[in-house]
PDB file of C-alpha atoms and ligand atoms in Angstrom:
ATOM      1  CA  UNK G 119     100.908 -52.193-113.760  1.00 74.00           C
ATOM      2  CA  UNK G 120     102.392 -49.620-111.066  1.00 80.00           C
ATOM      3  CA  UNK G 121     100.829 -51.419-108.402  1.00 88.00           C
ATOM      4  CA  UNK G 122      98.974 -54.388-107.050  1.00 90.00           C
ATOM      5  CA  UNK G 123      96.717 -55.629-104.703  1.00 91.00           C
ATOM      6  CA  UNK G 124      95.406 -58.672-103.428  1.00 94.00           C
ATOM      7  CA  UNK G 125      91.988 -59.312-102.081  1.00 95.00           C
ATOM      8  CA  UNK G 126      90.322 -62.053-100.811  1.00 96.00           C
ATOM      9  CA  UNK G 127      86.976 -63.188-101.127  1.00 97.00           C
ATOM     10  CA  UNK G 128      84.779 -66.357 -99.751  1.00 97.00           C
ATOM     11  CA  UNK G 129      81.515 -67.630-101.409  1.00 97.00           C
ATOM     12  CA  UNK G 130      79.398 -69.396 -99.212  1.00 96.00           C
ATOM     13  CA  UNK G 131      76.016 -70.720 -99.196  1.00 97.00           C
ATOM     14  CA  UNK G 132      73.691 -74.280 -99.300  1.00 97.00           C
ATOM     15  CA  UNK G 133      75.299 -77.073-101.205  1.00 97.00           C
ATOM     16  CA  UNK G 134      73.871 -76.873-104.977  1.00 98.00           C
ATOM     17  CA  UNK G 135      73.493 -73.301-105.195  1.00 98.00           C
ATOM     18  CA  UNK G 136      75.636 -72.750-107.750  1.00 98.00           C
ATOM     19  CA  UNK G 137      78.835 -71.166-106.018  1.00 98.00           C
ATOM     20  CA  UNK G 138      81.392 -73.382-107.843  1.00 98.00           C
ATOM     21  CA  UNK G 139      79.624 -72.980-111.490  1.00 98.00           C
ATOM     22  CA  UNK G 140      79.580 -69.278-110.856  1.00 98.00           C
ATOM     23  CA  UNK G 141      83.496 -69.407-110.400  1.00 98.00           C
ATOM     24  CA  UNK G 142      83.874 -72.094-112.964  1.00 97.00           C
ATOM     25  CA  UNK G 143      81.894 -69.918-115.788  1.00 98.00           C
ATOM     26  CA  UNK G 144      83.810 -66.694-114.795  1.00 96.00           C
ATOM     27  CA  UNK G 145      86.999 -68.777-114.730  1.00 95.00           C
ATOM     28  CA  UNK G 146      86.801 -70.751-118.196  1.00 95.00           C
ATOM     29  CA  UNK G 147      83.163 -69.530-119.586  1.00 97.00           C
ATOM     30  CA  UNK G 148      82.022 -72.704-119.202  1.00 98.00           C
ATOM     31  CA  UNK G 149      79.055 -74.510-117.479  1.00 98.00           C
ATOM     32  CA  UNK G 150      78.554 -78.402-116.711  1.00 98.00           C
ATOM     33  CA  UNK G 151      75.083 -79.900-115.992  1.00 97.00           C
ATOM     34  CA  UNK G 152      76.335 -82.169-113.977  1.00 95.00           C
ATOM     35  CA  UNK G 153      78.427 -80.832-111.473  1.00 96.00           C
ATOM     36  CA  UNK G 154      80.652 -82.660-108.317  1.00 97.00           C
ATOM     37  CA  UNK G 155      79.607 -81.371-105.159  1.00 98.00           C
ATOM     38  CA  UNK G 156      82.631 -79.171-103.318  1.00 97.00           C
ATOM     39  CA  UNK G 157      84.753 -81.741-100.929  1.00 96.00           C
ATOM     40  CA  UNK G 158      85.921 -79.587 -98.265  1.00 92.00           C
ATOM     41  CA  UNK G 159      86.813 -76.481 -99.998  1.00 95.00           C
ATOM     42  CA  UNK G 160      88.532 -75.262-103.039  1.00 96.00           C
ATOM     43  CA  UNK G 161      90.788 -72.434-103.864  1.00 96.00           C
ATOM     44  CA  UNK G 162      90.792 -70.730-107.274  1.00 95.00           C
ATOM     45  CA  UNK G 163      92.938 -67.074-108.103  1.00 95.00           C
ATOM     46  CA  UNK G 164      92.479 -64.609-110.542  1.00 94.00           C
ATOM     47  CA  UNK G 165      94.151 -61.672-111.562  1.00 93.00           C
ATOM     48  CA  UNK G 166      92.130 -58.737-112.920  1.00 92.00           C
ATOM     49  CA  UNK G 167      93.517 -55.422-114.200  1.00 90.00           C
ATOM     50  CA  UNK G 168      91.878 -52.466-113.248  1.00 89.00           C
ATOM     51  CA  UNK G 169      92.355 -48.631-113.824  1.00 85.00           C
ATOM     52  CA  UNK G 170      93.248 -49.333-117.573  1.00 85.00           C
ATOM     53  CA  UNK G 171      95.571 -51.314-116.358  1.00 86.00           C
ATOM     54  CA  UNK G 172      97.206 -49.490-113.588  1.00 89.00           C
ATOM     55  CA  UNK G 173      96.582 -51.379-111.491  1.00 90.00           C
ATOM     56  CA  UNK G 174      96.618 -55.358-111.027  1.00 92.00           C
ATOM     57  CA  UNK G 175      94.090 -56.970-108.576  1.00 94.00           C
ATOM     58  CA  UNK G 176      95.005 -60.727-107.520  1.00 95.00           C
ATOM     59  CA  UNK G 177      91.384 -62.146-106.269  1.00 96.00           C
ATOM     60  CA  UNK G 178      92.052 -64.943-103.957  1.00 97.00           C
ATOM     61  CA  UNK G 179      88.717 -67.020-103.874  1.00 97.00           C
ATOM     62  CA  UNK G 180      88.192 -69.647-101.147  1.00 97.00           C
ATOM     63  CA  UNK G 181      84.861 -72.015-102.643  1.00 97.00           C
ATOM     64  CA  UNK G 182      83.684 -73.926 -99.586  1.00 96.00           C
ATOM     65  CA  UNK G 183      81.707 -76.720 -99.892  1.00 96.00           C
ATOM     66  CA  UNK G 184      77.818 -76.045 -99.125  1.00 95.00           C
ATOM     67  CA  UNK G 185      77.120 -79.838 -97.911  1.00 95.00           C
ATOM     68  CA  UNK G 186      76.225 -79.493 -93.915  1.00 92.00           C
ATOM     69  CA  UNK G 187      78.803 -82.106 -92.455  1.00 92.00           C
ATOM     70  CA  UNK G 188      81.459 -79.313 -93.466  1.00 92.00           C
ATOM     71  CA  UNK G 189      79.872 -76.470 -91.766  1.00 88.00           C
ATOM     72  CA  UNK G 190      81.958 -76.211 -89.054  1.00 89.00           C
ATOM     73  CA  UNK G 191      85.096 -75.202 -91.522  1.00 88.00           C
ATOM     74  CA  UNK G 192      83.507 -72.583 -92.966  1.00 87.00           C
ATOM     75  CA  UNK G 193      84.278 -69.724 -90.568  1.00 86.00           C
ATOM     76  CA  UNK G 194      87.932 -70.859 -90.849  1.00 88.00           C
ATOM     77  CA  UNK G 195      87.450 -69.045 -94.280  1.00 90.00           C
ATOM     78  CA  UNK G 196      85.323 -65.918 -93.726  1.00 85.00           C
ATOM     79  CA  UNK G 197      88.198 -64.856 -91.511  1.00 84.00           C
ATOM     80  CA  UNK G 198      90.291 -62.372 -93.268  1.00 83.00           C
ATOM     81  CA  UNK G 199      88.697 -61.743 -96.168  1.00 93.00           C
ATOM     82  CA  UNK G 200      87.883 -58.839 -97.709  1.00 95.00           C
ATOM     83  CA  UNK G 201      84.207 -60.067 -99.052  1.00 97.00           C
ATOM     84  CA  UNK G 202      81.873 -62.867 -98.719  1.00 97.00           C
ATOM     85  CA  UNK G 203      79.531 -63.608-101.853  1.00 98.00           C
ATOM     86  CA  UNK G 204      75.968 -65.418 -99.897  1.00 98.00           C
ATOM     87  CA  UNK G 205      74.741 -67.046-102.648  1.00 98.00           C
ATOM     88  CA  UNK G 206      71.304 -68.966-103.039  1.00 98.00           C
ATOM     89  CA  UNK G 207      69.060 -70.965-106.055  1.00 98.00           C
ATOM     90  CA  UNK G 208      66.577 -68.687-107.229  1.00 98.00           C
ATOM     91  CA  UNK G 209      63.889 -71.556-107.261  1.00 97.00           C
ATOM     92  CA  UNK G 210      64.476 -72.733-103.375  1.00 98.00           C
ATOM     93  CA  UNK G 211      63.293 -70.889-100.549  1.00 97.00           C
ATOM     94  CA  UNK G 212      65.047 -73.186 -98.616  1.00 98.00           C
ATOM     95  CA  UNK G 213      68.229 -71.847-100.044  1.00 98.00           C
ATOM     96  CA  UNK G 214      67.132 -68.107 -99.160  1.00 98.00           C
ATOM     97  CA  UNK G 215      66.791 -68.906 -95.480  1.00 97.00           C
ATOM     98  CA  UNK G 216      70.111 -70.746 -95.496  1.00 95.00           C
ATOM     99  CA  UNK G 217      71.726 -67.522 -96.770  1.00 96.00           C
ATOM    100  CA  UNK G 218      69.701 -65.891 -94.010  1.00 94.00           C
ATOM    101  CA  UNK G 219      71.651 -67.871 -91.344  1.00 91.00           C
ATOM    102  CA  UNK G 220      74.828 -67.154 -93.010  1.00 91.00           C
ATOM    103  CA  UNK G 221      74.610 -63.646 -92.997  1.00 94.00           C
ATOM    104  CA  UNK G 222      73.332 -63.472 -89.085  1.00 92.00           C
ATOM    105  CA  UNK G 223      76.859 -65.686 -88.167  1.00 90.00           C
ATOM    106  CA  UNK G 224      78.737 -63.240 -90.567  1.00 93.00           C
ATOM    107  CA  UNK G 225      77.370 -60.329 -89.387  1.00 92.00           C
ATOM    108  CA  UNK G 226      78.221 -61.982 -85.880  1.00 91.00           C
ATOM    109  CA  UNK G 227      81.349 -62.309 -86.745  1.00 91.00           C
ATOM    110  CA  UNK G 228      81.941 -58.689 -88.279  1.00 91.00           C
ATOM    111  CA  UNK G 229      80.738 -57.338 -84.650  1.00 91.00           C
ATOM    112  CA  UNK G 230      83.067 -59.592 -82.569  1.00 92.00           C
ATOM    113  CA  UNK G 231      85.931 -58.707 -84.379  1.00 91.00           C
ATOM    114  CA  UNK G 232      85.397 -55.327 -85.742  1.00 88.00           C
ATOM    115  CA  UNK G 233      85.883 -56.550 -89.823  1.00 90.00           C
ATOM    116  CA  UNK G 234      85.066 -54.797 -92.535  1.00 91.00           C
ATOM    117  CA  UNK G 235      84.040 -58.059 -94.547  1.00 94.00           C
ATOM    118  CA  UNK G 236      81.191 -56.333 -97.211  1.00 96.00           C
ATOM    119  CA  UNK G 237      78.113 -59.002 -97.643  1.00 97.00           C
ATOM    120  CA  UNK G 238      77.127 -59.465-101.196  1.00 98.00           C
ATOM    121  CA  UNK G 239      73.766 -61.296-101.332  1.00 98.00           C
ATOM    122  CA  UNK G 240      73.557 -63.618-104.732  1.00 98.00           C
ATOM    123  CA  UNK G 241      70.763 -65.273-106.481  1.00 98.00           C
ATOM    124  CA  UNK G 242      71.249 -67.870-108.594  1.00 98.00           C
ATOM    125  CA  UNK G 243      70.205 -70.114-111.417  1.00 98.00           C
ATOM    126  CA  UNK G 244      67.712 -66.493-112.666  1.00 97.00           C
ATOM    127  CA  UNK G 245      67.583 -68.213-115.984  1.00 97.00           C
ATOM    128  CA  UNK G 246      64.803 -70.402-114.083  1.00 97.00           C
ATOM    129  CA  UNK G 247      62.847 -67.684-112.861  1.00 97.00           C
ATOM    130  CA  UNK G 248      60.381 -65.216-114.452  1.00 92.00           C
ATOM    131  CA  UNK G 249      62.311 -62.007-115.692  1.00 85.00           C
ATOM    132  CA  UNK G 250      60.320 -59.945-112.469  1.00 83.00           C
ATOM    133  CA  UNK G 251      62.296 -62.239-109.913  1.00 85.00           C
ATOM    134  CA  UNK G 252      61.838 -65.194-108.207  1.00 92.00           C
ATOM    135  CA  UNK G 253      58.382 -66.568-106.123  1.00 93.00           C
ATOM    136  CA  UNK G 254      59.804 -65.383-102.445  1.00 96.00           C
ATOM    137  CA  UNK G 255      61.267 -61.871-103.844  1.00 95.00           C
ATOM    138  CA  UNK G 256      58.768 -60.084-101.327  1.00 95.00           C
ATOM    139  CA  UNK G 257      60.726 -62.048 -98.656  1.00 96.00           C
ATOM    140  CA  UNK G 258      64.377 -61.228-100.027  1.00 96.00           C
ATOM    141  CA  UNK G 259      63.509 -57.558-100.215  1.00 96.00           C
ATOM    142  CA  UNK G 260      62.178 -57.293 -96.946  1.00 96.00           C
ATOM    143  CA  UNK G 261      65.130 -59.104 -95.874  1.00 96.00           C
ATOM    144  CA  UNK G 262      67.231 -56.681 -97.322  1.00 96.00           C
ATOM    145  CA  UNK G 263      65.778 -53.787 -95.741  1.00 95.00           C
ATOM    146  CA  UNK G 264      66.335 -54.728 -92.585  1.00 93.00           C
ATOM    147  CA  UNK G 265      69.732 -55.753 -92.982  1.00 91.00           C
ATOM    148  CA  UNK G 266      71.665 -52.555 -94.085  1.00 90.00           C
ATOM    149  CA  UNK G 267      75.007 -54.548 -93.663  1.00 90.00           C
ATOM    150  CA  UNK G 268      74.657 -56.004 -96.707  1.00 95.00           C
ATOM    151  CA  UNK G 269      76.108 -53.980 -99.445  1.00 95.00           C
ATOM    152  CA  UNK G 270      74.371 -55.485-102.973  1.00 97.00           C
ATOM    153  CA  UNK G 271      72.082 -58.274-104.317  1.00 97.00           C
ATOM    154  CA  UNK G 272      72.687 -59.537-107.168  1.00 98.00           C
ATOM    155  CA  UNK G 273      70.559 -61.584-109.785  1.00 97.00           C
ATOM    156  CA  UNK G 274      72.878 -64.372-111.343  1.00 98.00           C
ATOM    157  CA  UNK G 275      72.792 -67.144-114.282  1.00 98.00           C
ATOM    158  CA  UNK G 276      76.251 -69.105-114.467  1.00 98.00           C
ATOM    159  CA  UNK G 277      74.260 -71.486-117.016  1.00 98.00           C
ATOM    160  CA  UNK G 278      73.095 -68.257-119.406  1.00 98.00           C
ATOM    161  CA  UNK G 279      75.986 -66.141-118.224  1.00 98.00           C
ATOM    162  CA  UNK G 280      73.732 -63.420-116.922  1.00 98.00           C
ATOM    163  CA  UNK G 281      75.102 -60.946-114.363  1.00 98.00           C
ATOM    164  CA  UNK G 282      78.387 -62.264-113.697  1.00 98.00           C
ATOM    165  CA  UNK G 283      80.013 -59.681-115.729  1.00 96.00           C
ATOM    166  CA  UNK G 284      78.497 -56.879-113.136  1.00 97.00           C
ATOM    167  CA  UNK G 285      78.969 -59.065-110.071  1.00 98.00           C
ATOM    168  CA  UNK G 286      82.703 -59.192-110.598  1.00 97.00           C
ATOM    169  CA  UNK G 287      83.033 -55.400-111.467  1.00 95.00           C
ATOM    170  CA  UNK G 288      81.499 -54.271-108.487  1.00 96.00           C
ATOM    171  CA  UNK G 289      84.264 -56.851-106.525  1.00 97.00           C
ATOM    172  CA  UNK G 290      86.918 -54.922-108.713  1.00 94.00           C
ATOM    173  CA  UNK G 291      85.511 -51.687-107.806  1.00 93.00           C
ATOM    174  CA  UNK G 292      85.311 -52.655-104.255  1.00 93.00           C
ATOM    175  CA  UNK G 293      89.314 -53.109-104.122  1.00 91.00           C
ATOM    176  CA  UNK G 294      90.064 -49.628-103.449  1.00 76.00           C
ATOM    177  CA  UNK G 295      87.708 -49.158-100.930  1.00 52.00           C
ATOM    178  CA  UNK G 296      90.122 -51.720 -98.509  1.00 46.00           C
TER     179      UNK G 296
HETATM  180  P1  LIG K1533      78.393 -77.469-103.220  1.00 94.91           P
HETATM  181  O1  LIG K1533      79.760 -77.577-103.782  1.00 94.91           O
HETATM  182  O2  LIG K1533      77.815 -78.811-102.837  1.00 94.91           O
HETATM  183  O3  LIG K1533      78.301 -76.507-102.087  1.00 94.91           O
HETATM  184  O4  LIG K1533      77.413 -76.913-104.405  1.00 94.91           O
HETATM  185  P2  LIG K1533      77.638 -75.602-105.307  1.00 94.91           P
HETATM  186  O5  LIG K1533      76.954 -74.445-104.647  1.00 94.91           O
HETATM  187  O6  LIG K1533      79.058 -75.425-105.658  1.00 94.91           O
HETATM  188  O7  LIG K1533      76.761 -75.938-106.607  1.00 94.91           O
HETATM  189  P3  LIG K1533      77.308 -76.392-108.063  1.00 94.91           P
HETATM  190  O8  LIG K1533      78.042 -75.286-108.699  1.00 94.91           O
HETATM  191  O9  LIG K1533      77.991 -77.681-107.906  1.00 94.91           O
HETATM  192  O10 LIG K1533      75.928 -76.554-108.871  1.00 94.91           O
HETATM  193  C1  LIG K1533      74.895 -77.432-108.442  1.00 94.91           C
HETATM  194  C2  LIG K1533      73.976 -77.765-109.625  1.00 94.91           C
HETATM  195  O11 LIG K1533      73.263 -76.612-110.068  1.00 94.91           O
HETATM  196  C3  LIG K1533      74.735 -78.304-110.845  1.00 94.91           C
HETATM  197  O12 LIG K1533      74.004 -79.380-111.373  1.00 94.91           O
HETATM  198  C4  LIG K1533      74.745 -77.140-111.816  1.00 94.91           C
HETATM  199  O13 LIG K1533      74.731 -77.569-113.157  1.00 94.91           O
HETATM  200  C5  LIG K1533      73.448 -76.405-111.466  1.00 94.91           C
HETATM  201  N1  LIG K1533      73.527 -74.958-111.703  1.00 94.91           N
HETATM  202  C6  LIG K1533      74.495 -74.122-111.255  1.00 94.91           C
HETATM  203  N2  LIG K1533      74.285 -72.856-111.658  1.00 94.91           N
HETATM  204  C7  LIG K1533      73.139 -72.874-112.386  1.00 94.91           C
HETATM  205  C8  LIG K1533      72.387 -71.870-113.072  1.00 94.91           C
HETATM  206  O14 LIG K1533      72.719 -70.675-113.117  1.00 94.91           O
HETATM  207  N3  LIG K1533      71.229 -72.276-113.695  1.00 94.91           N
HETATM  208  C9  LIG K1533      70.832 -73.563-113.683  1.00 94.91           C
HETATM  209  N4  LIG K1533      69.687 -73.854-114.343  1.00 94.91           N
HETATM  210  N5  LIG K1533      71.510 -74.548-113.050  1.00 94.91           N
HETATM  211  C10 LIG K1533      72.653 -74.211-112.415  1.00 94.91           C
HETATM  212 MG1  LIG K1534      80.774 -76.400-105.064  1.00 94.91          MG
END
């Protein structure tokens, strides 16, 4: 490729979401039922060609761990990236209004330091939900209309593999807009 670029993105969101089996199935295209809980936070890379190959795009994903004792270490990652993924479970409204309070401290955050972090709202775990959307959909659109800042939802299975593929273009596509 004639050039390269790196860009950085942070997935976020309550523990059991999904956020490391999303990564794991776009990583290896696999899935485990049975999943460890994120210690801290994890780091995985991958390197996606773009342009027909013109150009080569090194994602550098921070994974932090959803679990509320490491809350407090979570900024320490949303700083300098280029994207945050908010992701949530499809079946758990309590997940929704987590994400909610993640993307008030992010949008926080953007203000106080003038960032151009773009806010990608996830659902999760769709293959659980009816093919119209999940029970609090109302709430998630409403949610969306009043926050502007956030750039995309997306409707995700990393059990079925269902919307990953489109997820991860639009963060490709997103690399030249840096
Ligand atoms: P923390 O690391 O604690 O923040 O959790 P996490 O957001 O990384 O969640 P994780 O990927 O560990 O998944 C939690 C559980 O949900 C696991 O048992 C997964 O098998 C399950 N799961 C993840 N994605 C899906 C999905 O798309 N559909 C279904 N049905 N289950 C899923
Ligand atoms: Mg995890």
């Amino acid at each position: 490729p004639r050039l390269s670029a790196d860009f950085k993105l942070v997935l976020l969101g309550e523990s059991s979401v999904g956020k490391s089996s999303i990564l794991q199935r776009v990583q290896n295209g696999t899935f485990d039922d049975t999943k460890a809980s994120t210690v801290g936070a994890a780091f995985v890379s991958k390197k996606v060609s773009k342009d027909n190959g013109d150009k080569m795009v090194n994602l550098q994903i921070w994974d932090t761990a959803g679990q509320e004792r490491f809350h407090n270490l979570t900024p320490l990652y949303y700083r300098n990236s280029n994207m945050a993924f908010i992701v949530f479970d499809m079946t758990s409204i309590d997940s929704f209004r987590k994400a909610e309070y993640w993307i008030r401290d992010l949008e926080t955050y953007k203000n106080d330091n003038n960032s151009s972090l773009k806010l990608v709202l996830v659902g999760n775990k769709c293959d659980l939900v009816k093919s119209e959307g999940c029970a609090f959909e109302d709430e998630i659109r409403q949610f969306l209309n009043v926050n502007p800042e956030i750039s995309k939802y997306f409707k995700v299975s990393a059990k079925e593999n269902v919307g990953l593929a489109e997820l991860f273009e639009y963060v490709v596509d997103s690399v030249d807009d840096e």
